[in-house]
Short mmCIF file of N, CA and C in Angstrom, two decimals:
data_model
loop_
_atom_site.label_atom_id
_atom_site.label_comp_id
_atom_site.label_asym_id
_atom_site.label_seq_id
_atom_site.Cartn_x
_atom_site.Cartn_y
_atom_site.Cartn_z
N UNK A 1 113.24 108.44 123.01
CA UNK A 1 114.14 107.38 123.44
C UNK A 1 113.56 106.65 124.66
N UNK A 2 113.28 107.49 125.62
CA UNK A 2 112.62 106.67 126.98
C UNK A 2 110.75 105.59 126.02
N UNK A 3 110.43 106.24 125.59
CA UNK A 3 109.65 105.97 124.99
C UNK A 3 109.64 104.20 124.29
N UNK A 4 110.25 104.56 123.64
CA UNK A 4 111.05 103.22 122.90
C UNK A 4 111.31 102.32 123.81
N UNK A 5 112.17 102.63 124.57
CA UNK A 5 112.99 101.92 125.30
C UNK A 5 111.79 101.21 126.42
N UNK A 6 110.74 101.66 127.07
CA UNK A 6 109.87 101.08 127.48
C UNK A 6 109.36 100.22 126.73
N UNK A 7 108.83 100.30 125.29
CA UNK A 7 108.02 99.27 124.99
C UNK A 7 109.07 98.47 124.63
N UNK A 8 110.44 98.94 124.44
CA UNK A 8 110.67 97.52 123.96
C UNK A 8 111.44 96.31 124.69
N UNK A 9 111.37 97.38 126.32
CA UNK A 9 111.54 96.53 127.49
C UNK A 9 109.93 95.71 127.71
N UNK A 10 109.05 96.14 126.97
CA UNK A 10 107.74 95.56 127.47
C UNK A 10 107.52 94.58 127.03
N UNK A 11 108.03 94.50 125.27
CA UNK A 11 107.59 93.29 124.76
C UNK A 11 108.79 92.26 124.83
N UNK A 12 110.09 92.98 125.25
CA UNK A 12 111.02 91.65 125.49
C UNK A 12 110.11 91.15 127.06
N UNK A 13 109.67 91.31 128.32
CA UNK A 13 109.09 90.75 128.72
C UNK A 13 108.17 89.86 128.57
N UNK A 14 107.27 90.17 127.65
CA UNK A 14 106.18 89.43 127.17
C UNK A 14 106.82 88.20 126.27
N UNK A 15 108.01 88.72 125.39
CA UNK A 15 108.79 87.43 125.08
C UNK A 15 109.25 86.18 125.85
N UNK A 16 109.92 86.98 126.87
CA UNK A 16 110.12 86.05 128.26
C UNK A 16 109.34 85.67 128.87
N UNK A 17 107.77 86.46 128.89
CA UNK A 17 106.89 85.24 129.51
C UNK A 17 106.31 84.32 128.82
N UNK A 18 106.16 84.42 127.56
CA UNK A 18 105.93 83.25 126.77
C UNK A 18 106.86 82.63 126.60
N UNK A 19 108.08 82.51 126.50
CA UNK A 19 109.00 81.79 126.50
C UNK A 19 108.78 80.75 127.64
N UNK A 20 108.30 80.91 129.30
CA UNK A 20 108.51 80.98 130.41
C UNK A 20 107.47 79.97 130.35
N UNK A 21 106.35 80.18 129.63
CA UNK A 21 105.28 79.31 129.64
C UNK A 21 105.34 78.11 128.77
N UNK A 22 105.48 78.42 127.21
CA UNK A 22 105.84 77.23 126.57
C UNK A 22 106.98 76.30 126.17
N UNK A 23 107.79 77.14 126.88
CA UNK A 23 109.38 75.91 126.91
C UNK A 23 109.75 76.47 125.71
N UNK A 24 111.24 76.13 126.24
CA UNK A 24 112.27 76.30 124.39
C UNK A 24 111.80 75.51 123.56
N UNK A 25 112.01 74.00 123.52
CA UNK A 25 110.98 73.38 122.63
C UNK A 25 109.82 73.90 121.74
N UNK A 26 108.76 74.20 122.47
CA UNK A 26 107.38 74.52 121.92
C UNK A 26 107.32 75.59 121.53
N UNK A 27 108.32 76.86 121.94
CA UNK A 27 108.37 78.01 120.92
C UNK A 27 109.49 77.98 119.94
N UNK A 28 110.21 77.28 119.94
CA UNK A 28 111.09 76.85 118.89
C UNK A 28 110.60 76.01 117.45
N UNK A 29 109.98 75.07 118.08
CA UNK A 29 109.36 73.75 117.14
C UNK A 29 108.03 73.82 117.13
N UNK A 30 107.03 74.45 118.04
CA UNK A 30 105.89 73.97 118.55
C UNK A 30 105.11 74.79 116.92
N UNK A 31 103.28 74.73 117.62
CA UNK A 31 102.54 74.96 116.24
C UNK A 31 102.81 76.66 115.55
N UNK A 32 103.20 77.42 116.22
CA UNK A 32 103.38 78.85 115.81
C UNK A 32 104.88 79.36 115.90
N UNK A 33 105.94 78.22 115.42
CA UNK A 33 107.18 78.83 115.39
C UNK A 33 107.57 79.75 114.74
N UNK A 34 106.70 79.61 113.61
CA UNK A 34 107.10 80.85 112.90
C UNK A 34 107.19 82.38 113.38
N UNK A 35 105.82 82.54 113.85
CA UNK A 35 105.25 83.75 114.73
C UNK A 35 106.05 83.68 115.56
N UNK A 36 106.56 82.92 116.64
CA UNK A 36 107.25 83.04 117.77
C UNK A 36 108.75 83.65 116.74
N UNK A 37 109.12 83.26 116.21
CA UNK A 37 110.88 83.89 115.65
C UNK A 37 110.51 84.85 115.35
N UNK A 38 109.73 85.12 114.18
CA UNK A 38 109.35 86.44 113.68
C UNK A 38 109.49 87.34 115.03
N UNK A 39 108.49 87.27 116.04
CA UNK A 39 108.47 88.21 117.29
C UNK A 39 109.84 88.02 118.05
N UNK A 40 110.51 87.47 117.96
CA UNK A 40 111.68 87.46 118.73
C UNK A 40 112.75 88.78 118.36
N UNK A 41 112.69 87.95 116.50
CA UNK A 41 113.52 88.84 115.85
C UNK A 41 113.37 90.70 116.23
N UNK A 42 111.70 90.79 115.84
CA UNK A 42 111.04 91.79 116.76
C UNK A 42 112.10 92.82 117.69
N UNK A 43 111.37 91.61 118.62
CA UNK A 43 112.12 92.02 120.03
C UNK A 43 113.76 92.43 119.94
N UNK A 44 114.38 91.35 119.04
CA UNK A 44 115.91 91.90 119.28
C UNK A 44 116.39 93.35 118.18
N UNK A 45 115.26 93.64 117.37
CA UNK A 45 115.35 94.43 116.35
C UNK A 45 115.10 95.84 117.57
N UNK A 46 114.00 96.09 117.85
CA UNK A 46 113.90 96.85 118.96
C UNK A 46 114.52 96.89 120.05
N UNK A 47 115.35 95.98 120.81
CA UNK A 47 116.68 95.89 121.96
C UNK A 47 117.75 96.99 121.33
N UNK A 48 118.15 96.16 119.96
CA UNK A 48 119.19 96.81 119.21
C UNK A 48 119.19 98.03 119.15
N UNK A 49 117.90 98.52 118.29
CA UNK A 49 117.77 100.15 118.34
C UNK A 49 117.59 101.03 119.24
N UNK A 50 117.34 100.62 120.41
CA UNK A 50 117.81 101.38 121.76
C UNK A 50 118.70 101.16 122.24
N UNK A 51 119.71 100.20 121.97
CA UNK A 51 121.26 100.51 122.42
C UNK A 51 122.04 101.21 121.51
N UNK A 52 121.29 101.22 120.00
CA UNK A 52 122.32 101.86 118.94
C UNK A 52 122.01 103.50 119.77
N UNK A 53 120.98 103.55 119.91
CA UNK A 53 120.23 105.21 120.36
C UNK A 53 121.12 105.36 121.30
N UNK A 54 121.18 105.05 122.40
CA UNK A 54 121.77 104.83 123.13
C UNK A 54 123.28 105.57 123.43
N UNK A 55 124.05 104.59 122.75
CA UNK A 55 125.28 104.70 122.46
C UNK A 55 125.67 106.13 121.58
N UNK A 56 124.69 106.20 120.45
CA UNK A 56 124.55 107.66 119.62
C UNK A 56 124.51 108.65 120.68
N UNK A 57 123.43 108.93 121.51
CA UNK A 57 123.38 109.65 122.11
C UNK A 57 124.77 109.98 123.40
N UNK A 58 125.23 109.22 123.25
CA UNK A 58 126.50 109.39 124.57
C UNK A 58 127.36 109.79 123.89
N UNK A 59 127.81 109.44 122.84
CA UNK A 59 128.66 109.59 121.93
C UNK A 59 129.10 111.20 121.11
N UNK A 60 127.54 112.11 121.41
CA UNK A 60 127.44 112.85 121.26
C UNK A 60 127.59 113.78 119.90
N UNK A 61 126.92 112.83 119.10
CA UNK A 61 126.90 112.61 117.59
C UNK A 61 125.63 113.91 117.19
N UNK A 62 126.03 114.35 115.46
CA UNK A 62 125.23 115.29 115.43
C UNK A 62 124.04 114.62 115.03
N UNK A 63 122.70 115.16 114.60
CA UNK A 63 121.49 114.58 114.56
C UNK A 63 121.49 114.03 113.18
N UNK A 64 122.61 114.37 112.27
CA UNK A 64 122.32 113.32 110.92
C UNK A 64 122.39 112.49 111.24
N UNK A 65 123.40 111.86 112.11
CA UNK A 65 123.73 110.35 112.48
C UNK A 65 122.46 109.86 112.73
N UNK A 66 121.27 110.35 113.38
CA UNK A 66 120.00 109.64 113.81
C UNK A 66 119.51 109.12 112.85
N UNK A 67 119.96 110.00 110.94
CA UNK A 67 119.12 109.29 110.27
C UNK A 67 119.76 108.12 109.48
N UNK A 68 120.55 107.41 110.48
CA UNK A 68 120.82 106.38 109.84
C UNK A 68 119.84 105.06 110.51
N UNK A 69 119.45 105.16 111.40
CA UNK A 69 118.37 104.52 111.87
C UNK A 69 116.80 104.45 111.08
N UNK A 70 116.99 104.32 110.09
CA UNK A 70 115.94 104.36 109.44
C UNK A 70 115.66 102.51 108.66
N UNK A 71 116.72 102.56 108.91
CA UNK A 71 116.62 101.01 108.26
C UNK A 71 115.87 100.57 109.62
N UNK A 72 115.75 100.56 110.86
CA UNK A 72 115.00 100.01 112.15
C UNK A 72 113.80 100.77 111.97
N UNK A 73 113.58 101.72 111.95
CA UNK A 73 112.20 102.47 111.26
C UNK A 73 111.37 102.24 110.79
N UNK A 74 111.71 101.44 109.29
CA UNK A 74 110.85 100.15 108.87
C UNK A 74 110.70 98.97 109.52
N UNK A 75 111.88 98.69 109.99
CA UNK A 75 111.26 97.14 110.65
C UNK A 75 109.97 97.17 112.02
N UNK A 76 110.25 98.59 112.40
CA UNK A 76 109.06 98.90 113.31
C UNK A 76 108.07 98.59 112.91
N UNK A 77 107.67 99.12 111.42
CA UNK A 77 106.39 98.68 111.24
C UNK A 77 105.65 97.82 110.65
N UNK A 78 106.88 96.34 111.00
CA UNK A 78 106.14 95.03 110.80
C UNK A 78 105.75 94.99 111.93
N UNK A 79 106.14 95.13 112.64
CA UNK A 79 105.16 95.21 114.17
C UNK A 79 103.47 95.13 114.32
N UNK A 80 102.93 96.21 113.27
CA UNK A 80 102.15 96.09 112.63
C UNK A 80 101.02 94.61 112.79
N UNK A 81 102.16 93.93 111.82
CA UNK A 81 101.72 92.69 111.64
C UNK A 81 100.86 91.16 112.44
N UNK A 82 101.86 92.20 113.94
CA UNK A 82 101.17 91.49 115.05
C UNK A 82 99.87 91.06 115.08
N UNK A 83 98.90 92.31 114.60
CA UNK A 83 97.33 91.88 114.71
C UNK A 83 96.55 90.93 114.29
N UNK A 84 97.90 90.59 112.72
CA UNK A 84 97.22 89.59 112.11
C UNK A 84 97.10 88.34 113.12
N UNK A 85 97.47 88.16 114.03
CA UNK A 85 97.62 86.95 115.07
C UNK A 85 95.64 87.17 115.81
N UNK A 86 95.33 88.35 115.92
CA UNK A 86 94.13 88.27 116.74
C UNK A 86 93.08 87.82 115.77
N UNK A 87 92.99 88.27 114.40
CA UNK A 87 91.92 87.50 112.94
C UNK A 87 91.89 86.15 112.65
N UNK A 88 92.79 85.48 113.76
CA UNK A 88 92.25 84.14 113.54
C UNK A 88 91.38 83.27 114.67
N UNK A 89 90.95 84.56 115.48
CA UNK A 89 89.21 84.47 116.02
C UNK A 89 88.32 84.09 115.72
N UNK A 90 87.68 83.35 116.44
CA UNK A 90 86.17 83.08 115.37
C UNK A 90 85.44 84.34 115.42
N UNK A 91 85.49 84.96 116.17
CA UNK A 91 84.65 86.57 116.09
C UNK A 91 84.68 86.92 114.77
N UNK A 92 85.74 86.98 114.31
CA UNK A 92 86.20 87.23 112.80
C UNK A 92 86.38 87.22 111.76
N UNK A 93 85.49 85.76 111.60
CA UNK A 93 85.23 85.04 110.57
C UNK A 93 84.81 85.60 109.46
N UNK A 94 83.41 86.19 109.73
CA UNK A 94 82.73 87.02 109.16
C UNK A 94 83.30 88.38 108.13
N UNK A 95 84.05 88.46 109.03
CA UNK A 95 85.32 89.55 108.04
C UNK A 95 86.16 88.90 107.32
N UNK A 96 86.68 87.70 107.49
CA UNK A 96 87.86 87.41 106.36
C UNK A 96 86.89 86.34 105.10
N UNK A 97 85.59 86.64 105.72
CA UNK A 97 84.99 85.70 104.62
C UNK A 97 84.60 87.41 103.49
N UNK A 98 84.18 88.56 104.13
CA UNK A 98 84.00 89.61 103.09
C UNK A 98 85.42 90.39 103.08
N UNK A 99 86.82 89.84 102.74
CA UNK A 99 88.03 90.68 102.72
C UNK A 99 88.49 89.21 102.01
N UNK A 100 88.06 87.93 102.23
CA UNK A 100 88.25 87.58 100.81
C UNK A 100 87.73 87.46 99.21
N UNK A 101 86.28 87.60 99.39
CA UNK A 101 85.38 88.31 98.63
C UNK A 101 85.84 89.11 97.72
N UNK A 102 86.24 90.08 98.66
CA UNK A 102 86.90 91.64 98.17
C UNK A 102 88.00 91.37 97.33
N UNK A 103 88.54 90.68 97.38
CA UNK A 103 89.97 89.84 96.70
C UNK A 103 89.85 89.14 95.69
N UNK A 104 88.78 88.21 95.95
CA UNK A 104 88.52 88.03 94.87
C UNK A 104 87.21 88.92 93.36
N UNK A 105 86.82 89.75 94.00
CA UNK A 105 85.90 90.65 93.50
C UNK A 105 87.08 91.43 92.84
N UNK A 106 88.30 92.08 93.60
CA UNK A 106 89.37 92.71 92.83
C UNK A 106 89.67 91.76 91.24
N UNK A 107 90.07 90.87 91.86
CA UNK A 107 90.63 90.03 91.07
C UNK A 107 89.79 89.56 89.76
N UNK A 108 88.55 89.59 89.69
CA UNK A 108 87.59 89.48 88.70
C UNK A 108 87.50 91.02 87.63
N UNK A 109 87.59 91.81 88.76
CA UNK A 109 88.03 93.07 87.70
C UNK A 109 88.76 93.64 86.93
N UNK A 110 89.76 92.61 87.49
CA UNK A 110 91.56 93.13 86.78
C UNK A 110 91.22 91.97 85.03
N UNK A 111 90.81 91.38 85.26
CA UNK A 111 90.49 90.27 84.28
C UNK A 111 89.50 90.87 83.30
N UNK A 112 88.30 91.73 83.64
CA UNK A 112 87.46 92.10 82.79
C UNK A 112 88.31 93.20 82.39
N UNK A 113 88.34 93.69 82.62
CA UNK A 113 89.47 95.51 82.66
C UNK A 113 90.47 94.68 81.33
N UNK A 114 90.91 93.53 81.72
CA UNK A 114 91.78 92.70 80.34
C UNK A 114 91.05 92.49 79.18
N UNK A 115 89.89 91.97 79.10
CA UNK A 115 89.10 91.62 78.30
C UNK A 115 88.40 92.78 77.45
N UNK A 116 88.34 93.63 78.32
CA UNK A 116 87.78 94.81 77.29
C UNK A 116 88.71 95.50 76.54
N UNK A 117 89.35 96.00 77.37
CA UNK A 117 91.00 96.33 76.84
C UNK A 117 91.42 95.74 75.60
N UNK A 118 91.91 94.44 75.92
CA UNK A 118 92.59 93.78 73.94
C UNK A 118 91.59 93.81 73.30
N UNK A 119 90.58 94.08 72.73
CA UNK A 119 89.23 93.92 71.82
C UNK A 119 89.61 96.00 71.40
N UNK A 120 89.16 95.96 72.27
CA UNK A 120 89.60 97.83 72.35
C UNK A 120 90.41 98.26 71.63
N UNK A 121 91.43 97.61 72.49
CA UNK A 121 93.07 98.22 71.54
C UNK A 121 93.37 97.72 69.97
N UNK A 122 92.49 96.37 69.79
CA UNK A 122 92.72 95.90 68.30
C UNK A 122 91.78 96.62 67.42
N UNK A 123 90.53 96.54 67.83
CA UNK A 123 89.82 98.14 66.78
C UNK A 123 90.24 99.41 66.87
N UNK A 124 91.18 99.96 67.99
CA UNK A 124 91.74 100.91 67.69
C UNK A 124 92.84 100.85 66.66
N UNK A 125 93.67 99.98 66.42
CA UNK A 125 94.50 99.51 65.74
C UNK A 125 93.88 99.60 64.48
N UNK A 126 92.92 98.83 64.19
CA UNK A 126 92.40 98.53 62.84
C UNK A 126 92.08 100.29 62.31
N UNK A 127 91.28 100.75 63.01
CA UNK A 127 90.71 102.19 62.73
C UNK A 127 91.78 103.07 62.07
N UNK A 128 92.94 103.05 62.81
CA UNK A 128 93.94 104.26 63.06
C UNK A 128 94.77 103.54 61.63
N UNK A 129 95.07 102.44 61.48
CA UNK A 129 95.49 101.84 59.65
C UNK A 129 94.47 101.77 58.56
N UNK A 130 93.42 102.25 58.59
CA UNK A 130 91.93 101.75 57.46
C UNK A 130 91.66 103.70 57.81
N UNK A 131 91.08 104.16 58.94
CA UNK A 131 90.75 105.57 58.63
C UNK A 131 91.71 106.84 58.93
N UNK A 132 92.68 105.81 59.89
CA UNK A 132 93.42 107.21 59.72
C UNK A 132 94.54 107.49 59.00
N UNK A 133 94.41 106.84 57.87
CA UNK A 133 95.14 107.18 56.48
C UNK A 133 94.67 108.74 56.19
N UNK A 134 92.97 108.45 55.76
CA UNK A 134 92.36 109.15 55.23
C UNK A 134 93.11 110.35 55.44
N UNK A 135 93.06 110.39 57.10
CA UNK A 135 93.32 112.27 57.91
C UNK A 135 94.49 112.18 57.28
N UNK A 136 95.38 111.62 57.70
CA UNK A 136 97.08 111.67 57.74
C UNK A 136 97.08 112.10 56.09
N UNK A 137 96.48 112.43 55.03
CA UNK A 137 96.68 112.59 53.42
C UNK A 137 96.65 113.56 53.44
N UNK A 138 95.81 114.59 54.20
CA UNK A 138 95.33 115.62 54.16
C UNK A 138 95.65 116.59 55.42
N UNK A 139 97.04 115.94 56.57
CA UNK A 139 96.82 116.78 57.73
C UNK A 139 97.20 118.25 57.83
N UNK A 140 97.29 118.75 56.64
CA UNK A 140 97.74 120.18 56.97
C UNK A 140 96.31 120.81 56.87
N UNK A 141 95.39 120.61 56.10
CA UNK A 141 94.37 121.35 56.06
C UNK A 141 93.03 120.82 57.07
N UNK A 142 93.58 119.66 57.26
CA UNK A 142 92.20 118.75 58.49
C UNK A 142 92.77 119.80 59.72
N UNK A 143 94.33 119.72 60.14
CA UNK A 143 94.49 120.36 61.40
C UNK A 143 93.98 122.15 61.37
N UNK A 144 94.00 122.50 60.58
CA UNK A 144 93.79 124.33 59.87
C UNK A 144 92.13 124.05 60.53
N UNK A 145 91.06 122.95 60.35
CA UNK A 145 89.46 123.14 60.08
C UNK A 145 89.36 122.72 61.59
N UNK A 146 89.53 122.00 62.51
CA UNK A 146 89.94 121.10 63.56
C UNK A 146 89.98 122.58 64.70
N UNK A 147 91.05 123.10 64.16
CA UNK A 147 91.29 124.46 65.18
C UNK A 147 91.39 125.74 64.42
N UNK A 148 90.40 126.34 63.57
CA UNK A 148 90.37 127.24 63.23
C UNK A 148 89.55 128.23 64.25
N UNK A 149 88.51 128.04 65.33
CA UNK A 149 87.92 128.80 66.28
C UNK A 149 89.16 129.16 67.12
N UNK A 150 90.83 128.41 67.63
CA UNK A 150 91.14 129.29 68.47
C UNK A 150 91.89 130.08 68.26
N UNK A 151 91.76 131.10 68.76
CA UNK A 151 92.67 132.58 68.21
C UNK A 151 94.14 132.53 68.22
N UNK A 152 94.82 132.70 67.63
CA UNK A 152 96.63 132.87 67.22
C UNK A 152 97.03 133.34 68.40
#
């Protein structure tokens, strides 16, 4: 709980100093509003869950009650997400040029993996109606020759 409750006194600061710097305006409307709400929401998602803690804990609730906090649990770890803000570095270039690559290299495989596949599955088709009549006429004595080595 103290734990929590620091960082998420840390990054409501950091909210407030960007706030502090680019005006309501420019984090409202400006070029990264999106990012700016997203992190807000953040911030008030993490406020919240240390007053819900909070309050739980005074309240003197047994420890199932904690696991109702799990829905904030996940939202922790869009938090995560933050980093994607530092990959649009030029340092970094170099990586999102081989992680899109990779994406699309996936994506070329899922397509061949298709292509072999329906060709596949239609001669299996054909085989299993043209030869496996043959077996199916005869399966009591094909299955008897098939597994006659294993012991009863």
């Amino acid at each position: 709980l103290i734990i929590d409750s620091i960082f998420a006194l840390f990054f409501f600061m950091e909210l407030v100093f960007k706030l502090i710097s680019l005006g309501w305006h420019d984090f409202i409307w400006g070029s990264e509003r999106s990012w700016n709400v997203f992190e807000a929401l953040l911030v008030g998602f993490a406020l919240l869950e240390v007053v819900l803690a909070i309050l739980d804990r005074q309240s003197g609730s047994s420890a199932s009650s904690s696991s109702n906090f799990s829905l904030f649990r996940i939202v922790r770890l869009f938090r995560i997400t933050r980093i994607a803000r530092v990959v649009k570095l030029d340092i970094f270039s170099e990586l999102l040029v081989m992680i899109k690559g990779t994406v699309g290299g996936i994506r070329t495989l899922c397509w061949s993996t298709v292509l072999i596949s329906l060709p596949l599955y239609a001669v299996a088709l054909v085989l299993r109606e043209t030869v496996g009549q043959i077996a199916h006429s005869d399966e009591a004595s094909s299955a008897a020759s098939v597994f006659k080595s294993v012991p009863e």
